[in-house]
Short mmCIF file of C-alpha atoms in Angstrom, two decimals:
data_model
loop_
_atom_site.label_atom_id
_atom_site.label_comp_id
_atom_site.label_asym_id
_atom_site.label_seq_id
_atom_site.Cartn_x
_atom_site.Cartn_y
_atom_site.Cartn_z
CA MET A 103 -19.86 -24.01 30.87
CA GLU A 104 -22.74 -25.37 28.50
CA ARG A 105 -23.64 -22.39 27.78
CA LYS A 106 -20.20 -21.60 26.09
CA ILE A 107 -20.44 -25.39 24.04
CA ILE A 108 -23.85 -24.49 22.88
CA CYS A 109 -22.88 -20.80 21.80
CA PHE A 110 -19.39 -22.53 19.40
CA LEU A 111 -21.61 -25.35 18.61
CA ILE A 112 -24.24 -22.80 16.85
CA LEU A 113 -21.08 -20.20 15.71
CA PHE A 114 -19.86 -23.53 13.83
CA VAL A 115 -23.05 -25.08 12.33
CA SER A 116 -23.87 -21.44 10.99
CA LEU A 117 -20.61 -20.99 9.98
CA SER A 118 -20.71 -24.33 7.80
CA ILE A 119 -23.74 -23.67 6.44
CA TYR A 120 -22.10 -19.53 4.95
CA SER A 121 -19.02 -21.78 4.11
CA GLN A 122 -20.80 -24.24 1.49
CA GLU A 123 -21.82 -21.03 -0.57
CA VAL A 124 -18.12 -20.91 -1.46
CA LEU A 125 -18.39 -23.87 -3.87
CA LYS A 126 -21.31 -22.06 -5.88
CA GLY A 127 -18.38 -19.19 -6.24
CA GLU A 128 -19.84 -16.37 -3.82
CA ARG A 129 -16.65 -15.18 -2.00
CA ASN A 130 -17.93 -12.36 -0.12
CA GLY A 131 -17.54 -12.73 3.28
CA LEU A 132 -14.83 -15.16 3.04
CA LEU A 133 -11.82 -15.30 5.61
CA LYS A 134 -8.60 -17.69 4.28
CA ALA A 135 -5.13 -18.24 5.36
CA THR A 136 -2.35 -20.02 3.79
CA ALA A 137 1.04 -20.97 4.80
CA SER A 138 3.62 -22.21 2.36
CA PHE A 139 7.35 -22.30 1.26
CA TYR A 140 8.49 -19.79 -1.64
CA PRO A 141 11.56 -20.36 -3.76
CA SER A 142 12.49 -16.80 -5.17
CA LYS A 143 15.08 -15.42 -7.51
CA TYR A 144 16.57 -12.37 -7.76
CA ILE A 145 16.22 -10.74 -11.30
CA ASN A 146 19.82 -8.75 -11.23
CA SER A 147 21.98 -11.63 -9.75
CA ASN A 148 21.51 -15.56 -9.85
CA LEU A 149 21.21 -15.71 -6.61
CA LYS A 150 18.03 -17.28 -4.88
CA GLN A 151 16.28 -17.68 -1.69
CA ASP A 152 14.14 -19.38 -0.30
CA TYR A 153 11.01 -18.05 2.40
CA LEU A 154 8.72 -19.43 4.62
CA GLY A 155 5.89 -17.61 4.23
CA GLY A 156 2.02 -17.10 5.24
CA ASN A 157 -1.22 -15.03 4.45
CA ALA A 158 -4.10 -14.04 5.55
CA GLU A 159 -7.23 -12.60 3.01
CA TYR A 160 -10.48 -10.97 3.55
CA PHE A 161 -13.21 -11.09 0.64
CA PHE A 162 -15.35 -7.62 0.86
CA HIS A 163 -16.89 -8.16 -2.20
CA ASP A 164 -17.19 -11.49 -4.62
CA LYS A 165 -14.68 -9.83 -6.62
CA PHE A 166 -11.98 -8.01 -4.30
CA SER A 167 -9.89 -8.79 -1.48
CA PHE A 168 -7.76 -7.17 1.21
CA ARG A 169 -4.50 -9.83 1.98
CA GLY A 170 -1.39 -9.32 4.16
CA ASP A 171 1.52 -11.44 3.70
CA VAL A 172 4.79 -11.86 5.96
CA PHE A 173 7.78 -14.23 4.79
CA GLN A 174 10.72 -15.19 6.48
CA SER A 175 13.98 -16.41 4.42
CA LEU A 176 15.32 -19.19 5.22
CA ASN A 177 18.74 -19.37 3.89
CA ASP A 178 21.98 -16.84 3.40
CA VAL A 179 22.95 -15.82 0.35
CA GLN A 180 26.44 -14.33 -1.02
CA ASN A 181 27.48 -13.07 -3.82
CA THR A 182 31.15 -11.21 -5.44
CA SER A 183 29.62 -8.09 -3.57
CA PHE A 184 27.24 -8.88 -0.54
CA SER A 185 26.05 -11.72 1.77
CA MET A 186 22.50 -11.76 2.52
CA LEU A 187 21.92 -13.35 6.10
CA GLY A 188 18.75 -12.68 6.41
CA ALA A 189 15.25 -10.62 5.38
CA THR A 190 11.92 -10.66 6.46
CA LYS A 191 8.75 -9.04 4.29
CA LEU A 192 5.65 -7.57 5.61
CA THR A 193 3.36 -6.57 2.94
CA PHE A 194 -0.41 -5.31 2.42
CA GLY A 195 -2.26 -5.42 -0.73
CA PHE A 196 -5.67 -6.04 -2.69
CA ASN A 197 -6.48 -9.03 -4.99
CA LYS A 198 -8.73 -8.85 -7.96
CA HIS A 199 -10.43 -12.02 -8.38
CA PHE A 200 -12.14 -13.20 -11.81
CA SER A 201 -14.29 -16.22 -9.72
CA LYS A 202 -16.36 -18.63 -11.72
CA GLY A 203 -17.72 -21.59 -9.48
CA LYS A 204 -15.11 -23.19 -7.48
CA TRP A 205 -12.25 -21.32 -9.39
CA SER A 206 -10.55 -17.80 -8.59
CA PRO A 207 -7.92 -16.50 -10.88
CA PHE A 208 -6.54 -13.48 -9.45
CA VAL A 209 -4.20 -10.55 -9.63
CA GLY A 210 -2.85 -8.25 -6.96
CA ILE A 211 -0.66 -5.29 -5.90
CA TYR A 212 0.74 -4.55 -2.52
CA THR A 213 3.08 -2.71 -0.69
CA GLY A 214 5.06 -3.26 2.14
CA VAL A 215 8.51 -3.26 4.24
CA SER A 216 11.59 -5.45 4.06
CA ARG A 217 14.05 -5.46 6.73
CA LEU A 218 17.17 -6.73 5.19
CA ILE A 219 20.29 -7.91 7.14
CA GLU A 220 23.49 -7.36 4.78
CA LYS A 221 27.32 -7.55 5.12
CA SER A 222 29.31 -7.04 2.35
CA THR A 223 32.24 -9.04 0.68
CA LEU A 224 34.13 -6.18 -0.82
CA PRO A 225 37.58 -5.67 0.47
CA SER A 226 36.89 -2.08 0.53
CA PHE A 227 33.92 -2.67 3.05
CA ALA A 228 35.70 -5.67 4.88
CA GLU A 229 35.53 -3.91 8.40
CA MET A 230 31.93 -2.90 8.35
CA LEU A 231 29.69 -5.18 10.64
CA PRO A 232 26.48 -6.64 9.18
CA GLN A 233 23.95 -4.12 8.38
CA VAL A 234 20.18 -4.37 9.34
CA GLU A 235 18.14 -1.95 7.30
CA LEU A 236 14.45 -1.18 6.63
CA LEU A 237 12.94 -0.83 3.40
CA PRO A 238 10.18 -0.32 1.04
CA VAL A 239 9.11 -2.94 -1.10
CA SER A 240 5.91 -3.31 -3.84
CA GLY A 241 5.00 -5.50 -6.28
CA LEU A 242 2.45 -7.44 -7.78
CA MET A 243 1.04 -11.33 -8.11
CA VAL A 244 -1.00 -13.52 -9.93
CA GLY A 245 -2.72 -17.10 -9.20
CA THR A 246 -5.34 -18.79 -9.11
CA GLN A 247 -7.17 -20.31 -6.51
CA PHE A 248 -9.69 -24.00 -6.12
CA TYR A 249 -12.10 -24.36 -3.85
CA PHE A 250 -13.07 -28.00 -3.65
CA TYR A 251 -14.21 -28.25 0.16
CA LYS A 252 -16.03 -25.81 1.83
CA TYR A 253 -13.04 -25.39 4.21
CA PHE A 254 -10.23 -25.83 2.28
CA HIS A 255 -8.84 -24.54 -1.41
CA PHE A 256 -5.97 -25.43 -3.44
CA TYR A 257 -3.69 -22.56 -4.89
CA ILE A 258 -1.08 -21.50 -7.09
CA GLU A 259 0.61 -18.03 -7.28
CA THR A 260 3.63 -16.10 -8.07
CA ARG A 261 4.80 -12.83 -7.23
CA TYR A 262 6.99 -10.19 -8.39
CA THR A 263 8.61 -7.81 -5.68
CA HIS A 264 10.78 -4.89 -6.44
CA GLN A 265 13.02 -3.69 -3.73
CA MET A 266 16.41 -1.42 -3.82
CA ASN A 267 19.49 -2.69 -2.28
CA PRO A 268 19.84 -0.38 0.55
CA PHE A 269 23.64 -1.43 0.78
CA ARG A 270 24.90 -0.58 -2.25
CA GLU A 271 23.81 0.90 -5.72
CA GLY A 272 21.23 -1.33 -7.25
CA LYS A 273 18.13 -3.31 -7.25
CA LEU A 274 17.01 -6.78 -5.17
CA ASP A 275 13.91 -7.45 -7.47
CA ASP A 276 13.07 -10.95 -7.02
CA ILE A 277 10.25 -13.55 -8.70
CA SER A 278 8.98 -15.90 -5.90
CA PHE A 279 6.60 -19.00 -6.70
CA THR A 280 4.49 -21.32 -4.60
CA ALA A 281 1.94 -23.65 -4.53
CA GLY A 282 0.04 -25.63 -1.61
CA LEU A 283 -3.05 -26.14 0.47
CA GLY A 284 -5.24 -23.35 2.03
CA PHE A 285 -7.82 -22.87 4.80
CA GLN A 286 -11.01 -20.81 4.60
CA LEU A 287 -14.16 -19.76 6.44
CA SER A 288 -16.82 -17.85 5.56
CA THR A 289 -18.18 -15.39 7.85
CA ARG A 290 -20.95 -14.27 5.97
CA LYS A 291 -24.40 -15.22 5.54
CA HIS A 292 -25.30 -15.16 1.71
CA MET B 109 -47.68 33.23 -17.55
CA LYS B 110 -47.78 32.97 -13.51
CA LEU B 111 -47.93 29.32 -14.28
CA SER B 112 -44.85 29.37 -16.33
CA VAL B 113 -42.79 31.34 -13.62
CA LEU B 114 -44.20 29.17 -10.67
CA ILE B 115 -43.28 25.74 -12.33
CA LEU B 116 -39.88 27.22 -13.40
CA PHE B 117 -39.44 28.17 -9.90
CA MET B 118 -40.31 24.97 -8.89
CA THR B 119 -37.94 23.34 -11.09
CA VAL B 120 -35.00 24.84 -9.68
CA VAL B 121 -35.71 24.71 -6.18
CA LEU B 122 -36.52 20.79 -6.68
CA GLN B 123 -33.48 20.36 -8.82
CA SER B 124 -30.93 22.45 -6.39
CA MET B 125 -32.92 19.94 -3.29
CA SER B 126 -32.10 16.91 -5.49
CA GLN B 127 -28.57 18.36 -5.89
CA GLU B 128 -28.46 18.56 -2.53
CA LEU B 129 -29.36 15.07 -1.81
CA VAL B 130 -26.53 13.95 -3.95
CA GLU B 131 -24.37 16.27 -2.98
CA LYS B 132 -24.16 14.83 0.70
CA LYS B 133 -24.78 11.51 -0.66
CA HIS B 134 -20.69 10.57 0.35
CA THR B 135 -20.36 13.00 3.36
CA GLY B 136 -18.77 11.17 6.28
CA GLU B 137 -17.63 8.47 4.58
CA LEU B 138 -14.31 6.82 6.22
CA ASN B 139 -11.34 5.10 3.64
CA VAL B 140 -8.98 3.11 4.69
CA GLY B 141 -5.57 1.92 2.01
CA VAL B 142 -2.11 1.17 0.95
CA ARG B 143 0.24 3.38 -1.35
CA SER B 144 3.70 3.10 -2.97
CA THR B 145 5.36 6.78 -3.24
CA THR B 146 7.79 7.27 -5.89
CA SER B 147 10.19 10.38 -5.22
CA PHE B 148 11.91 12.34 -8.07
CA PHE B 149 14.49 15.01 -7.71
CA ASP B 150 16.16 14.57 -4.29
CA ASN B 151 18.91 16.90 -4.47
CA THR B 152 20.81 15.04 -2.61
CA ASN B 153 20.65 12.04 -4.72
CA ASP B 154 21.55 13.04 -8.18
CA GLY B 155 18.22 12.63 -9.43
CA HIS B 156 17.90 8.78 -8.54
CA PRO B 157 14.33 8.07 -7.92
CA GLY B 158 13.18 7.24 -3.98
CA MET B 159 10.53 4.27 -3.24
CA GLY B 160 8.31 4.19 -0.67
CA THR B 161 5.60 2.47 0.82
CA GLY B 162 2.53 3.70 3.19
CA GLY B 163 -0.78 3.67 4.32
CA ASN B 164 -3.44 6.55 4.75
CA PHE B 165 -6.77 7.23 5.96
CA ARG B 166 -9.51 9.52 4.27
CA ILE B 167 -12.57 11.18 6.40
CA ARG B 168 -14.74 13.02 3.62
CA LEU B 169 -16.12 16.45 5.01
CA ALA B 170 -18.76 16.86 2.14
CA ASP B 171 -19.24 15.59 -0.99
CA ARG B 172 -16.63 17.69 -2.84
CA VAL B 173 -14.39 17.81 -0.30
CA ASN B 174 -12.21 15.12 1.38
CA THR B 175 -9.01 14.98 3.72
CA ASP B 176 -6.38 12.19 3.55
CA TRP B 177 -4.34 11.52 6.67
CA PHE B 178 -1.36 9.55 5.54
CA ALA B 179 2.23 7.92 6.85
CA ASP B 180 4.91 7.14 4.30
CA TYR B 181 8.43 6.15 4.27
CA ILE B 182 10.38 6.19 1.40
CA PHE B 183 14.18 4.99 0.50
CA SER B 184 16.50 6.36 -2.41
CA MET B 185 20.32 6.17 -2.75
CA ASN B 186 23.21 6.46 -4.91
CA LYS B 187 26.77 5.23 -4.92
CA TYR B 188 27.91 7.35 -2.08
CA LEU B 189 24.86 7.74 0.29
CA LYS B 190 21.68 6.24 1.32
CA ARG B 191 18.10 8.43 2.32
CA ALA B 192 15.42 7.79 4.20
CA ASP B 193 12.23 10.09 4.41
CA TYR B 194 9.69 9.39 6.66
CA HIS B 195 6.56 11.67 6.05
CA ILE B 196 3.01 11.86 8.03
CA GLY B 197 0.47 14.63 7.13
CA TRP B 198 -2.12 15.79 5.72
CA SER B 199 -4.05 16.74 2.50
CA VAL B 200 -7.19 18.67 1.84
CA MET B 201 -8.99 16.96 -1.71
CA PHE B 202 -11.47 18.94 -4.01
CA TYR B 203 -13.48 17.34 -6.35
CA PRO B 204 -14.56 19.43 -9.35
CA PHE B 205 -16.47 17.63 -10.97
CA ASN B 206 -17.76 14.31 -10.94
CA VAL B 207 -19.31 13.94 -7.33
CA GLN B 208 -20.39 10.08 -7.97
CA ASN B 209 -18.21 6.81 -6.79
CA LYS B 210 -18.02 5.67 -9.80
CA GLY B 211 -15.45 5.77 -12.77
CA PHE B 212 -12.67 8.28 -12.62
CA ARG B 213 -13.03 11.22 -10.29
CA PRO B 214 -10.14 13.95 -10.61
CA TYR B 215 -9.49 15.82 -7.52
CA VAL B 216 -7.08 18.83 -6.94
CA LEU B 217 -5.01 18.55 -3.72
CA ALA B 218 -2.99 20.29 -1.32
CA GLY B 219 -1.88 19.85 2.46
CA HIS B 220 1.16 19.96 4.79
CA CYS B 221 2.89 17.65 6.47
CA PHE B 222 6.44 16.80 8.72
CA ASP B 223 9.33 15.23 7.51
CA TYR B 224 12.02 13.31 9.13
CA THR B 225 14.86 13.09 6.82
CA VAL B 226 18.28 11.02 7.80
CA LEU B 227 21.27 10.57 5.33
CA THR B 228 24.05 7.71 5.59
CA GLN B 229 27.20 7.57 3.83
CA LEU B 230 27.52 3.71 2.39
CA SER B 231 30.64 2.73 3.02
CA ASN B 232 30.55 4.27 6.98
CA ASN B 233 27.30 3.85 7.94
CA THR B 234 28.62 5.99 11.71
CA ASN B 235 28.66 9.27 8.95
CA THR B 236 25.50 10.25 9.09
CA ALA B 237 23.09 13.20 9.23
CA ASN B 238 19.13 13.60 10.14
CA ARG B 239 17.05 16.73 10.07
CA TRP B 240 13.24 17.42 11.41
CA SER B 241 11.55 19.46 8.69
CA SER B 242 7.88 21.08 7.82
CA ALA B 243 6.57 20.67 3.87
CA ILE B 244 3.57 22.02 2.22
CA GLN B 245 2.41 20.09 -1.16
CA GLY B 246 -0.16 20.23 -3.62
CA GLY B 247 -0.96 18.12 -7.01
CA LEU B 248 -3.68 16.55 -8.71
CA GLY B 249 -4.73 13.58 -8.85
CA THR B 250 -7.93 10.97 -9.76
CA HIS B 251 -9.33 7.87 -8.39
CA TYR B 252 -10.61 5.07 -10.36
CA TYR B 253 -13.49 3.29 -8.74
CA PHE B 254 -13.61 -0.52 -9.46
CA THR B 255 -16.81 -0.33 -7.29
CA GLU B 256 -18.41 2.21 -5.35
CA ARG B 257 -16.31 1.20 -2.51
CA LEU B 258 -12.90 0.20 -3.71
CA ASP B 259 -10.68 3.23 -5.58
CA PHE B 260 -7.40 3.10 -7.34
CA VAL B 261 -5.61 6.01 -7.05
CA PHE B 262 -3.00 7.88 -9.16
CA GLN B 263 -1.91 10.97 -7.87
CA ALA B 264 1.30 13.63 -8.71
CA GLN B 265 2.44 16.52 -6.22
CA TYR B 266 4.83 18.56 -5.74
CA MET B 267 5.91 18.70 -1.53
CA MET B 268 7.99 21.49 -0.65
CA HIS B 269 10.76 21.12 2.43
CA LEU B 270 10.31 24.08 4.82
CA GLY B 271 12.92 25.27 7.15
CA THR B 272 16.60 23.12 7.65
CA HIS B 273 17.99 20.95 4.43
CA LEU B 274 20.45 19.27 4.13
CA GLU B 275 23.88 19.54 1.83
CA THR B 276 25.53 16.48 0.35
CA VAL B 277 29.56 17.07 -0.20
CA VAL B 278 31.68 14.51 -1.93
CA THR B 279 34.97 15.16 -2.20
CA ASN B 280 37.85 11.79 -2.96
CA SER B 281 34.76 9.24 -1.89
CA ASN B 282 34.51 10.90 1.32
CA VAL B 283 31.07 12.24 2.30
CA HIS B 284 30.25 15.48 3.84
CA PHE B 285 26.97 16.40 5.26
CA LEU B 286 26.24 20.24 5.80
CA LYS B 287 23.11 21.19 7.85
CA GLU B 288 21.68 24.72 6.81
CA LYS B 289 19.39 26.57 8.70
CA GLY B 290 17.04 28.92 6.43
CA THR B 291 14.00 29.10 4.31
CA LEU B 292 15.59 27.75 1.53
CA ALA B 293 13.15 25.76 -0.26
CA GLU B 294 14.19 22.19 -1.39
CA GLY B 295 11.11 19.88 -2.83
CA HIS B 296 10.65 17.18 -4.61
CA LEU B 297 7.61 15.17 -7.00
CA LEU B 298 6.10 12.46 -5.50
CA LEU B 299 3.92 10.41 -7.57
CA THR B 300 1.63 8.00 -5.54
CA VAL B 301 -0.70 4.60 -6.77
CA GLY B 302 -2.78 3.47 -3.71
CA ILE B 303 -6.07 1.65 -3.09
CA ASN B 304 -8.65 2.38 -0.78
CA TYR B 305 -11.82 0.72 0.49
CA ASN B 306 -14.55 2.29 2.16
CA LEU B 307 -15.60 0.97 5.40
CA GLY B 308 -18.36 3.19 6.05
CA LYS B 309 -19.67 6.04 7.12
CA LEU B 310 -18.64 8.17 10.53
CA TRP B 311 -22.06 10.52 10.46
CA LYS B 312 -24.54 10.50 7.94
CA GLY B 313 -25.14 13.74 5.59
CA LYS B 314 -27.98 16.24 6.81
#
């Protein structure tokens, strides 16, 4: 038991020392995670959908990181042709960072899958039950991060996601926005 | 004269040896990446492009020869039906020019893949047809190296499906699927963009 506590303390102290470097602009080895609320708007309609999302990001270079995101819709949306009863997205991508000191503006691209539950509201499709469809998504993101403390940062970002409407011809492209507080830990000694 | 011949001989030998050192530099590299593919010319889809997502890993067999192992999910639709293609396969990539991991690095590729296709009528999701088939693909592409370990890829390839194929007949908004066996080749143009990261070497080049 004592040995475990000592190991944990050594690991914690080591990571604390590593984390100081983040404030000086060094990002290589940084592991970060956030969760936030993502309001989004469909581009081809006036529909708005809110998501709860979270991501994990790892910097394998001072200027590049790998990032995975997951989103779950919080509300149903409906227009004259369909009702969207649920949406879940899982995406992976790479970000390019323009880090300078505590600031880290970035652009990124990602791809992934989206699971949609939709029901038609058109009279001709009235008898159809809600359908579930898995479809590919891809997109771009842009934003910035501000590392104000060795374990925490603020961020603001916007995402453009391209996806088809799997239930009728057309697209379900959307733009989402978020900002918040993130947690980071440096895993590498500089 | 003898000395000149000897120097010339030594120069050629040393040059080929140093070339050998450069040539073996990237052998054994393992890359992983994500990619997005756009599919054109699906004959069951009235030319509507499909959009796909997928992943791949690469194992570099020699400095000029790479192998790409991929899985893609491609979705497309028109006003009558939707089509889902699942591709899993591999390609061999050959680098005819530059062998260094920097800047642009064009390649030619050829390979094989297995394909599962599902067609579904939009207004009646119980009306569906599917098929397994095999395919061959070939094309051109290029890497662009952001760093020695991270590269962006753009490639264009033509994929030709061999074996069973699906035909769609639409009459008065009713969709009929016909499954035909034979060697008729149907295909599509696939444009892929992706990003790959070099995890390291699986083995050292000799």
